[in-house]
Tab-separated table of C-alpha atoms in Angstrom:
chain	number	residue	atom	x	y	z
A	1	MET	CA	-23.930	21.504	21.604
A	2	TYR	CA	-26.467	19.401	23.488
A	3	ALA	CA	-28.645	22.444	24.200
A	4	ARG	CA	-28.608	23.397	20.547
A	5	TYR	CA	-29.318	19.793	19.506
A	6	SER	CA	-32.350	19.457	21.736
A	7	ARG	CA	-33.862	22.758	20.661
A	8	GLU	CA	-33.371	21.847	16.982
A	9	VAL	CA	-35.428	18.706	17.601
A	10	ASP	CA	-38.077	20.692	19.462
A	11	LYS	CA	-38.472	23.305	16.743
A	12	ASN	CA	-38.991	20.618	14.113
A	13	ARG	CA	-40.924	18.039	16.116
A	14	GLU	CA	-44.013	18.452	13.904
A	15	THR	CA	-42.254	18.166	10.559
A	16	ALA	CA	-41.777	14.990	8.564
A	17	LYS	CA	-38.044	15.408	8.229
A	18	THR	CA	-35.375	17.396	10.023
A	19	SER	CA	-31.621	17.586	10.222
A	20	ILE	CA	-29.942	17.297	13.590
A	21	GLN	CA	-26.311	18.070	14.233
A	22	GLU	CA	-24.777	15.459	16.540
A	23	GLU	CA	-21.355	15.712	18.084
A	24	ASP	CA	-19.147	12.638	17.990
A	25	GLY	CA	-15.752	13.379	19.487
A	26	ALA	CA	-14.074	16.030	17.367
A	27	ALA	CA	-16.196	15.301	14.323
A	28	SER	CA	-19.804	16.092	13.444
A	29	GLN	CA	-22.189	14.105	11.306
A	30	GLN	CA	-25.582	14.813	9.770
A	31	ALA	CA	-28.475	12.606	10.855
A	32	ILE	CA	-31.759	12.490	8.990
A	33	VAL	CA	-34.715	11.766	11.215
A	34	ASN	CA	-38.077	10.747	9.748
A	35	GLY	CA	-41.526	10.028	11.203
A	36	ASP	CA	-41.407	7.841	14.307
A	37	ASP	CA	-37.634	8.231	14.460
A	38	LEU	CA	-38.149	11.888	15.329
A	39	LYS	CA	-40.099	10.978	18.472
A	40	ALA	CA	-37.428	8.444	19.336
A	41	ALA	CA	-34.759	11.135	19.008
A	42	VAL	CA	-36.719	13.452	21.299
A	43	ASP	CA	-37.174	10.655	23.849
A	44	GLN	CA	-33.482	9.794	23.619
A	45	GLU	CA	-32.541	13.382	24.380
A	46	LEU	CA	-34.893	13.450	27.380
A	47	MET	CA	-33.294	10.264	28.709
A	48	ARG	CA	-29.830	11.748	28.252
A	49	LEU	CA	-30.856	14.731	30.354
A	50	TRP	CA	-32.440	12.514	33.008
A	51	ASN	CA	-29.353	10.316	33.222
A	52	ARG	CA	-27.104	13.361	33.538
A	53	LEU	CA	-29.241	14.622	36.433
A	54	GLN	CA	-29.043	11.257	38.164
A	55	ASN	CA	-25.348	10.770	37.453
A	56	PRO	CA	-23.730	14.206	37.256
A	57	PRO	CA	-20.062	14.621	36.352
A	58	PRO	CA	-17.903	13.696	39.366
A	59	GLU	CA	-16.449	17.190	39.639
A	60	MET	CA	-19.915	18.774	39.962
A	61	HIS	CA	-22.290	18.665	42.922
A	62	CYS	CA	-26.010	18.431	42.258
A	63	ASN	CA	-28.227	19.689	45.069
A	64	SER	CA	-30.914	21.362	42.981
A	65	LEU	CA	-34.588	21.420	43.852
A	66	LEU	CA	-35.174	19.618	40.552
A	67	LYS	CA	-32.999	16.708	41.671
A	68	ARG	CA	-34.739	16.641	45.051
A	69	HIS	CA	-38.294	16.559	43.746
A	70	LEU	CA	-38.274	14.884	40.307
A	71	THR	CA	-38.519	11.251	41.331
A	72	GLN	CA	-38.391	8.323	38.953
A	73	GLU	CA	-42.130	7.864	39.418
A	74	LEU	CA	-42.884	11.481	38.523
A	75	PHE	CA	-40.479	11.398	35.612
A	76	ASP	CA	-42.212	8.341	34.149
A	77	ASP	CA	-45.633	9.943	34.671
A	78	LEU	CA	-44.741	13.300	33.089
A	79	LYS	CA	-42.222	12.487	30.368
A	80	HIS	CA	-44.768	12.138	27.544
A	81	LYS	CA	-47.130	14.924	28.528
A	82	LYS	CA	-47.431	18.093	26.490
A	83	THR	CA	-49.037	21.476	27.102
A	84	ARG	CA	-51.371	23.307	24.739
A	85	PHE	CA	-48.348	25.405	23.718
A	86	GLY	CA	-46.387	22.261	22.831
A	87	GLY	CA	-44.204	22.398	25.945
A	88	THR	CA	-42.695	19.215	27.364
A	89	LEU	CA	-40.937	18.042	30.500
A	90	LYS	CA	-37.675	18.253	28.589
A	91	ASP	CA	-38.226	21.963	28.042
A	92	CYS	CA	-38.697	22.401	31.783
A	93	ILE	CA	-35.678	20.445	33.017
A	94	ARG	CA	-33.097	20.993	30.279
A	95	SER	CA	-31.228	23.813	32.019
A	96	GLY	CA	-31.106	22.048	35.373
A	97	CYS	CA	-29.768	18.868	33.748
A	98	GLU	CA	-27.166	20.640	31.636
A	99	ASN	CA	-26.173	22.789	34.625
A	100	VAL	CA	-26.356	20.280	37.466
A	101	ASP	CA	-24.986	22.910	39.853
A	102	SER	CA	-28.257	24.858	39.536
A	103	GLY	CA	-30.062	25.950	42.664
A	104	VAL	CA	-33.606	25.527	41.354
A	105	GLY	CA	-32.966	23.597	38.147
A	106	ILE	CA	-36.394	23.790	36.563
A	107	TYR	CA	-38.281	26.360	34.495
A	108	ALA	CA	-41.887	26.321	33.316
A	109	CYS	CA	-42.084	25.723	29.566
A	110	ASP	CA	-45.137	28.005	29.314
A	111	PRO	CA	-48.036	29.234	31.498
A	112	ASP	CA	-49.877	25.940	30.973
A	113	GLY	CA	-46.811	24.079	32.221
A	114	TYR	CA	-47.626	25.125	35.783
A	115	THR	CA	-50.716	22.929	35.486
A	116	VAL	CA	-49.529	20.047	33.295
A	117	PHE	CA	-46.276	19.590	35.215
A	118	ALA	CA	-47.698	20.646	38.574
A	119	PRO	CA	-46.640	17.419	40.361
A	120	VAL	CA	-42.992	18.468	40.199
A	121	LEU	CA	-43.312	22.246	39.843
A	122	ASP	CA	-45.634	22.608	42.843
A	123	ALA	CA	-43.176	20.660	45.009
A	124	VAL	CA	-40.285	22.861	43.869
A	125	ILE	CA	-42.327	26.029	44.419
A	126	LYS	CA	-43.288	25.058	47.975
A	127	ASP	CA	-39.691	24.186	48.780
A	128	TYR	CA	-38.183	27.345	47.275
A	129	HIS	CA	-40.737	29.768	48.730
A	130	LYS	CA	-40.941	27.922	52.074
A	131	VAL	CA	-44.725	27.592	52.028
A	132	ASP	CA	-46.912	24.623	52.930
A	133	LYS	CA	-49.797	25.541	50.643
A	134	LEU	CA	-50.086	27.271	47.291
A	135	ASN	CA	-52.786	29.758	48.233
A	136	HIS	CA	-51.403	33.059	47.006
A	137	PRO	CA	-53.907	35.886	47.648
A	138	GLU	CA	-55.509	38.115	45.050
A	139	PRO	CA	-53.439	41.194	44.096
A	140	ASP	CA	-53.517	44.112	46.533
A	141	PHE	CA	-51.068	46.869	45.670
A	142	GLY	CA	-52.403	49.036	48.490
A	143	GLU	CA	-51.021	52.214	46.960
A	144	GLU	CA	-53.492	54.261	48.963
A	145	LYS	CA	-51.969	52.831	52.157
A	146	VAL	CA	-48.361	53.512	51.170
A	147	ASP	CA	-47.602	56.662	53.087
A	148	PHE	CA	-44.161	56.282	54.618
A	149	PRO	CA	-41.310	58.807	54.594
A	150	ASN	CA	-38.046	58.693	52.644
A	151	LEU	CA	-36.007	55.784	53.987
A	152	ASP	CA	-32.802	57.844	53.994
A	153	PRO	CA	-33.630	61.558	53.885
A	154	SER	CA	-29.993	62.571	54.484
A	155	GLY	CA	-28.851	60.571	51.464
A	156	GLU	CA	-25.881	59.193	53.386
A	157	MET	CA	-26.538	55.489	52.887
A	158	ILE	CA	-29.081	54.710	50.141
A	159	VAL	CA	-27.718	55.237	46.645
A	160	SER	CA	-30.842	54.289	44.720
A	161	THR	CA	-34.224	52.564	45.021
A	162	ARG	CA	-35.860	50.230	42.546
A	163	VAL	CA	-39.074	48.175	42.378
A	164	ARG	CA	-39.849	45.760	39.553
A	165	VAL	CA	-42.335	43.057	38.574
A	166	GLY	CA	-42.375	40.380	35.901
A	167	ARG	CA	-45.363	39.714	33.670
A	168	SER	CA	-46.256	37.200	30.970
A	169	HIS	CA	-48.723	37.345	28.101
A	170	ASP	CA	-51.349	34.677	28.724
A	171	SER	CA	-51.484	33.704	25.059
A	172	TYR	CA	-47.805	32.840	24.502
A	173	GLY	CA	-45.431	30.233	25.837
A	174	PHE	CA	-42.136	30.891	27.592
A	175	PRO	CA	-38.708	30.870	25.827
A	176	PRO	CA	-38.381	27.099	25.258
A	177	VAL	CA	-41.463	26.924	23.025
A	178	LEU	CA	-41.309	30.325	21.321
A	179	SER	CA	-40.560	30.789	17.654
A	180	LYS	CA	-38.839	33.827	16.216
A	181	GLU	CA	-42.198	34.962	14.874
A	182	ASP	CA	-43.724	34.640	18.368
A	183	ARG	CA	-41.068	36.907	19.819
A	184	ILE	CA	-41.573	39.515	17.139
A	185	ASP	CA	-45.356	39.405	17.591
A	186	MET	CA	-45.081	39.703	21.378
A	187	GLU	CA	-42.711	42.609	21.031
A	188	LYS	CA	-45.170	44.391	18.748
A	189	LYS	CA	-48.114	43.947	21.122
A	190	THR	CA	-46.094	44.971	24.168
A	191	VAL	CA	-44.689	48.073	22.507
A	192	GLU	CA	-48.138	49.132	21.293
A	193	ALA	CA	-49.342	49.045	24.909
A	194	LEU	CA	-46.272	50.870	26.233
A	195	LYS	CA	-46.747	53.649	23.711
A	196	THR	CA	-50.163	54.463	25.207
A	197	LEU	CA	-48.570	55.538	28.520
A	198	LYS	CA	-48.856	59.260	29.178
A	199	ASP	CA	-47.410	62.102	31.257
A	200	ASP	CA	-44.524	60.978	33.505
A	201	LEU	CA	-44.762	57.439	32.084
A	202	LYS	CA	-44.454	58.479	28.456
A	203	GLY	CA	-41.296	57.123	26.865
A	204	THR	CA	-39.501	55.630	23.881
A	205	TYR	CA	-38.857	52.025	22.849
A	206	TYR	CA	-35.356	51.012	21.752
A	207	PRO	CA	-35.105	47.592	20.063
A	208	LEU	CA	-32.020	45.627	20.980
A	209	GLU	CA	-31.624	44.507	17.390
A	210	GLY	CA	-29.598	47.192	15.683
A	211	MET	CA	-28.526	48.893	18.919
A	212	SER	CA	-24.858	49.904	18.927
A	213	LYS	CA	-22.476	47.961	21.175
A	214	GLU	CA	-21.556	51.189	22.917
A	215	ASP	CA	-25.175	52.048	23.775
A	216	GLN	CA	-25.858	48.490	24.866
A	217	LYS	CA	-22.793	48.408	27.140
A	218	LYS	CA	-23.613	51.763	28.706
A	219	LEU	CA	-27.258	50.880	29.395
A	220	THR	CA	-26.215	47.552	30.920
A	221	GLU	CA	-23.590	49.107	33.181
A	222	ASP	CA	-26.180	51.639	34.368
A	223	HIS	CA	-28.493	48.725	35.287
A	224	PHE	CA	-31.001	49.771	32.621
A	225	LEU	CA	-30.511	46.910	30.151
A	226	PHE	CA	-30.216	43.146	30.228
A	227	ASN	CA	-27.659	40.942	28.475
A	228	ASP	CA	-27.240	37.342	27.295
A	229	SER	CA	-24.574	36.131	29.716
A	230	ASP	CA	-26.475	33.781	32.061
A	231	ARG	CA	-25.579	30.146	31.302
A	232	PHE	CA	-28.626	28.779	33.146
A	233	LEU	CA	-31.009	30.902	31.115
A	234	ARG	CA	-29.105	30.138	27.919
A	235	ALA	CA	-29.521	26.388	28.418
A	236	ALA	CA	-33.248	26.936	28.967
A	237	GLY	CA	-33.608	28.584	25.558
A	238	GLY	CA	-33.830	32.067	26.984
A	239	TYR	CA	-31.485	33.568	24.411
A	240	ASP	CA	-32.778	31.834	21.292
A	241	ASP	CA	-33.003	34.180	18.276
A	242	TRP	CA	-31.021	36.823	20.205
A	243	PRO	CA	-31.480	39.804	19.899
A	244	THR	CA	-34.651	39.577	17.787
A	245	GLY	CA	-37.876	40.653	19.486
A	246	ARG	CA	-36.122	42.224	22.455
A	247	GLY	CA	-35.690	45.765	23.619
A	248	ILE	CA	-36.051	48.384	26.308
A	249	PHE	CA	-38.632	51.113	26.855
A	250	HIS	CA	-37.849	54.004	29.145
A	251	THR	CA	-39.007	57.485	30.011
A	252	ASP	CA	-36.707	60.424	29.285
A	253	ASP	CA	-35.663	60.578	32.946
A	254	LYS	CA	-35.244	56.776	33.047
A	255	LYS	CA	-37.390	56.489	36.156
A	256	PHE	CA	-39.714	53.983	34.496
A	257	LEU	CA	-38.445	51.189	32.251
A	258	ALA	CA	-39.796	48.069	30.616
A	259	TRP	CA	-37.730	45.125	29.423
A	260	VAL	CA	-39.253	43.211	26.536
A	261	ASN	CA	-38.494	39.503	26.052
A	262	GLU	CA	-35.550	39.180	28.388
A	263	GLU	CA	-36.082	36.197	30.733
A	264	ASP	CA	-39.773	37.060	30.988
A	265	HIS	CA	-42.092	38.485	28.363
A	266	MET	CA	-42.129	41.778	30.270
A	267	ARG	CA	-40.429	43.339	33.248
A	268	PHE	CA	-41.647	46.685	34.488
A	269	ILE	CA	-39.204	48.706	36.556
A	270	SER	CA	-39.478	51.929	38.527
A	271	MET	CA	-36.257	53.403	39.869
A	272	GLN	CA	-34.560	56.596	40.961
A	273	MET	CA	-31.668	57.880	43.029
A	274	GLY	CA	-32.115	58.162	46.789
A	275	GLY	CA	-34.473	56.448	49.220
A	276	ASP	CA	-37.973	57.609	48.301
A	277	LEU	CA	-39.541	54.151	48.150
A	278	LYS	CA	-43.092	55.516	48.195
A	279	GLU	CA	-42.607	57.537	45.015
A	280	VAL	CA	-40.860	54.665	43.235
A	281	TYR	CA	-43.540	52.145	44.203
A	282	LYS	CA	-46.523	54.351	43.315
A	283	ARG	CA	-45.039	55.084	39.893
A	284	LEU	CA	-44.753	51.367	39.179
A	285	VAL	CA	-48.302	50.634	40.316
A	286	LYS	CA	-49.613	53.466	38.145
A	287	ALA	CA	-47.882	51.938	35.095
A	288	ILE	CA	-49.213	48.452	35.856
A	289	ARG	CA	-52.754	49.774	36.194
A	290	GLU	CA	-52.531	51.448	32.793
A	291	LEU	CA	-50.943	48.467	31.027
A	292	GLU	CA	-53.566	46.088	32.432
A	293	LYS	CA	-56.097	47.983	30.317
A	294	LYS	CA	-54.254	46.873	27.144
A	295	LEU	CA	-52.679	43.516	28.000
A	296	THR	CA	-53.822	40.290	29.653
A	297	PHE	CA	-51.299	38.762	32.032
A	298	ALA	CA	-50.922	35.054	32.802
A	299	LYS	CA	-52.121	34.006	36.278
A	300	ARG	CA	-53.057	30.818	38.104
A	301	ASP	CA	-55.173	30.437	41.217
A	302	GLY	CA	-52.891	29.897	44.182
A	303	LEU	CA	-49.766	30.987	42.309
A	304	GLY	CA	-50.605	34.550	41.322
A	305	TYR	CA	-48.788	36.010	38.322
A	306	LEU	CA	-46.846	33.445	36.275
A	307	THR	CA	-43.315	33.901	34.968
A	308	PHE	CA	-40.677	31.676	33.380
A	309	CYS	CA	-38.871	30.755	36.611
A	310	PRO	CA	-40.814	29.266	39.544
A	311	SER	CA	-38.644	31.293	41.925
A	312	ASN	CA	-40.489	34.431	40.780
A	313	LEU	CA	-44.232	33.893	41.154
A	314	GLY	CA	-47.082	35.424	43.121
A	315	THR	CA	-46.476	39.154	43.314
A	316	THR	CA	-43.255	38.737	41.248
A	317	LEU	CA	-42.343	41.954	43.056
A	318	ARG	CA	-38.759	42.713	43.968
A	319	ALA	CA	-38.146	46.005	45.772
A	320	SER	CA	-34.524	46.879	46.450
A	321	VAL	CA	-32.095	49.580	47.475
A	322	HIS	CA	-28.407	49.961	46.757
A	323	ILE	CA	-27.132	50.840	50.195
A	324	LYS	CA	-23.755	51.488	51.841
A	325	ILE	CA	-23.455	49.096	54.791
A	326	PRO	CA	-19.747	48.169	55.153
A	327	LYS	CA	-19.952	47.622	58.936
A	328	LEU	CA	-22.999	45.361	58.987
A	329	ALA	CA	-21.884	43.436	55.905
A	330	ALA	CA	-18.576	42.613	57.619
A	331	THR	CA	-20.251	40.953	60.606
A	332	PRO	CA	-20.370	37.135	60.674
A	333	ASP	CA	-24.139	37.108	61.228
A	334	PHE	CA	-24.979	39.417	58.306
A	335	LYS	CA	-26.957	36.752	56.447
A	336	ALA	CA	-28.803	35.711	59.608
A	337	PHE	CA	-29.675	39.353	60.255
A	338	CYS	CA	-31.159	39.645	56.756
A	339	ASP	CA	-33.039	36.368	57.088
A	340	LYS	CA	-34.636	37.630	60.305
A	341	TYR	CA	-36.333	40.397	58.342
A	342	ASN	CA	-37.064	38.343	55.196
A	343	ILE	CA	-34.661	40.399	53.112
A	344	GLN	CA	-31.823	39.329	50.832
A	345	ALA	CA	-28.396	40.853	50.199
A	346	ARG	CA	-26.688	40.687	46.801
A	347	GLY	CA	-23.855	42.433	45.024
A	348	ILE	CA	-24.954	45.501	43.090
A	349	HIS	CA	-24.545	43.716	39.749
A	350	GLY	CA	-27.095	41.040	40.638
A	351	GLU	CA	-27.228	37.570	42.086
A	352	HIS	CA	-23.903	35.772	42.601
A	353	THR	CA	-21.918	39.041	42.386
A	354	GLU	CA	-19.780	40.748	45.001
A	355	SER	CA	-20.252	44.062	46.761
A	356	VAL	CA	-18.471	47.111	45.384
A	357	GLY	CA	-17.249	49.653	47.917
A	358	GLY	CA	-19.406	48.271	50.712
A	359	VAL	CA	-22.564	48.838	48.671
A	360	TYR	CA	-25.121	46.021	48.675
A	361	ASP	CA	-28.420	45.364	46.959
A	362	ILE	CA	-30.977	44.712	49.715
A	363	SER	CA	-34.401	43.440	48.657
A	364	ASN	CA	-37.513	41.656	49.895
A	365	LYS	CA	-37.103	37.889	49.866
A	366	ARG	CA	-40.732	36.726	49.786
A	367	ARG	CA	-42.872	37.049	46.655
A	368	LEU	CA	-45.382	34.229	47.069
A	369	GLY	CA	-48.108	33.966	49.701
A	370	LEU	CA	-48.440	37.668	50.488
A	371	THR	CA	-49.874	40.722	48.752
A	372	GLU	CA	-47.896	43.363	46.924
A	373	TYR	CA	-48.535	45.814	49.754
A	374	GLU	CA	-47.291	43.308	52.336
A	375	ALA	CA	-44.169	42.669	50.243
A	376	ILE	CA	-43.299	46.365	49.914
A	377	LEU	CA	-43.931	46.890	53.630
A	378	GLU	CA	-41.700	43.946	54.501
A	379	MET	CA	-38.888	45.379	52.375
A	380	LYS	CA	-39.328	48.837	53.975
A	381	ASN	CA	-39.140	47.425	57.493
A	382	GLY	CA	-36.087	45.354	56.601
A	383	VAL	CA	-34.194	48.279	55.102
A	384	GLU	CA	-35.009	50.439	58.121
A	385	ALA	CA	-33.587	47.718	60.379
A	386	VAL	CA	-30.434	47.546	58.249
A	387	ILE	CA	-29.953	51.306	58.449
A	388	LYS	CA	-30.453	51.312	62.221
A	389	LYS	CA	-27.939	48.478	62.723
A	390	GLU	CA	-25.324	50.058	60.441
A	391	LYS	CA	-25.558	53.305	62.387
A	392	GLU	CA	-25.206	51.448	65.698
A	393	LEU	CA	-22.074	49.682	64.453
A	394	SER	CA	-20.694	53.006	63.216
A	395	GLY	CA	-21.275	54.630	66.609
A	396	LYS	CA	-23.877	57.083	65.276
């Protein structure tokens, strides 16, 4: 109810009068807010969130990066600032205050938020990405240098390979500040660009609105489609106006896909069965090159490409394989082994999920402070090390 209340205030902050639903025990009452009272209501909501972050429910632990870096001094300095998109500090911290068990706890309200709220966001970014300076290099996909063999030519271990990036339109805010009309307009512009792709990248766009439950369930289970089940993203406004303005584009063979208005404005994905990372990566780069001719993506010096969550900046590139490693995964130092190679292990259904049948999702961990080519090379080297270790443990 609080998340809905705060977004109702946000959406009507420029009007002379708005109705806000407030919860009072089991009953609800209608409050009419006029003029200066509207600002007071917004400020009151921000203070409620701040107080919840400082004094979380006793049954919940709060160790988020937001809690660590948003000091009282910074809060007081930033609480009345606003971006050119209308974004506020409240938009950035709402999810982390409602969900005090968050790991990061803060989103950027819009591309401009990375500048206006830099005092806290920069600190969180450095902490999360383990960097001392925000000096992300210029893009270098290095596709001409990518010339490595299939990671698993026998097909015994790698089930599938996938590489994706996130992108944002530079002329729109992120979910907290978007209107329904914004989402529809973004969808239109994105789809127009996607429809210009040719040859092996040519595909069809399927809007989520109107899609049958059966088709939606099947596409999600096959890892082709997103859903609205993440409570952290929900509290940040990520599912407002669901499913309007959202959809999926994919080629007939489903080796190239684009998500429209999920967490980010756009996510471009290249994937296929087996371990041919080179082919998967080059297909993605080819699509990005073509789409850059039609769309302008949000960037900031030192941060690279900008997305909604500060955990996914810089290259925004995540290259992964679904790989069978039951022996290595069962060792007590599995996580330490992955950390050594800057790779991350997840369940095959995403973060915070378990492995199924000894199959794990192994991906590059670093996205900020290195080029796209360096990121893909780091993932390749890590997966090769995983394969070698699994075979050693299996006596092969």
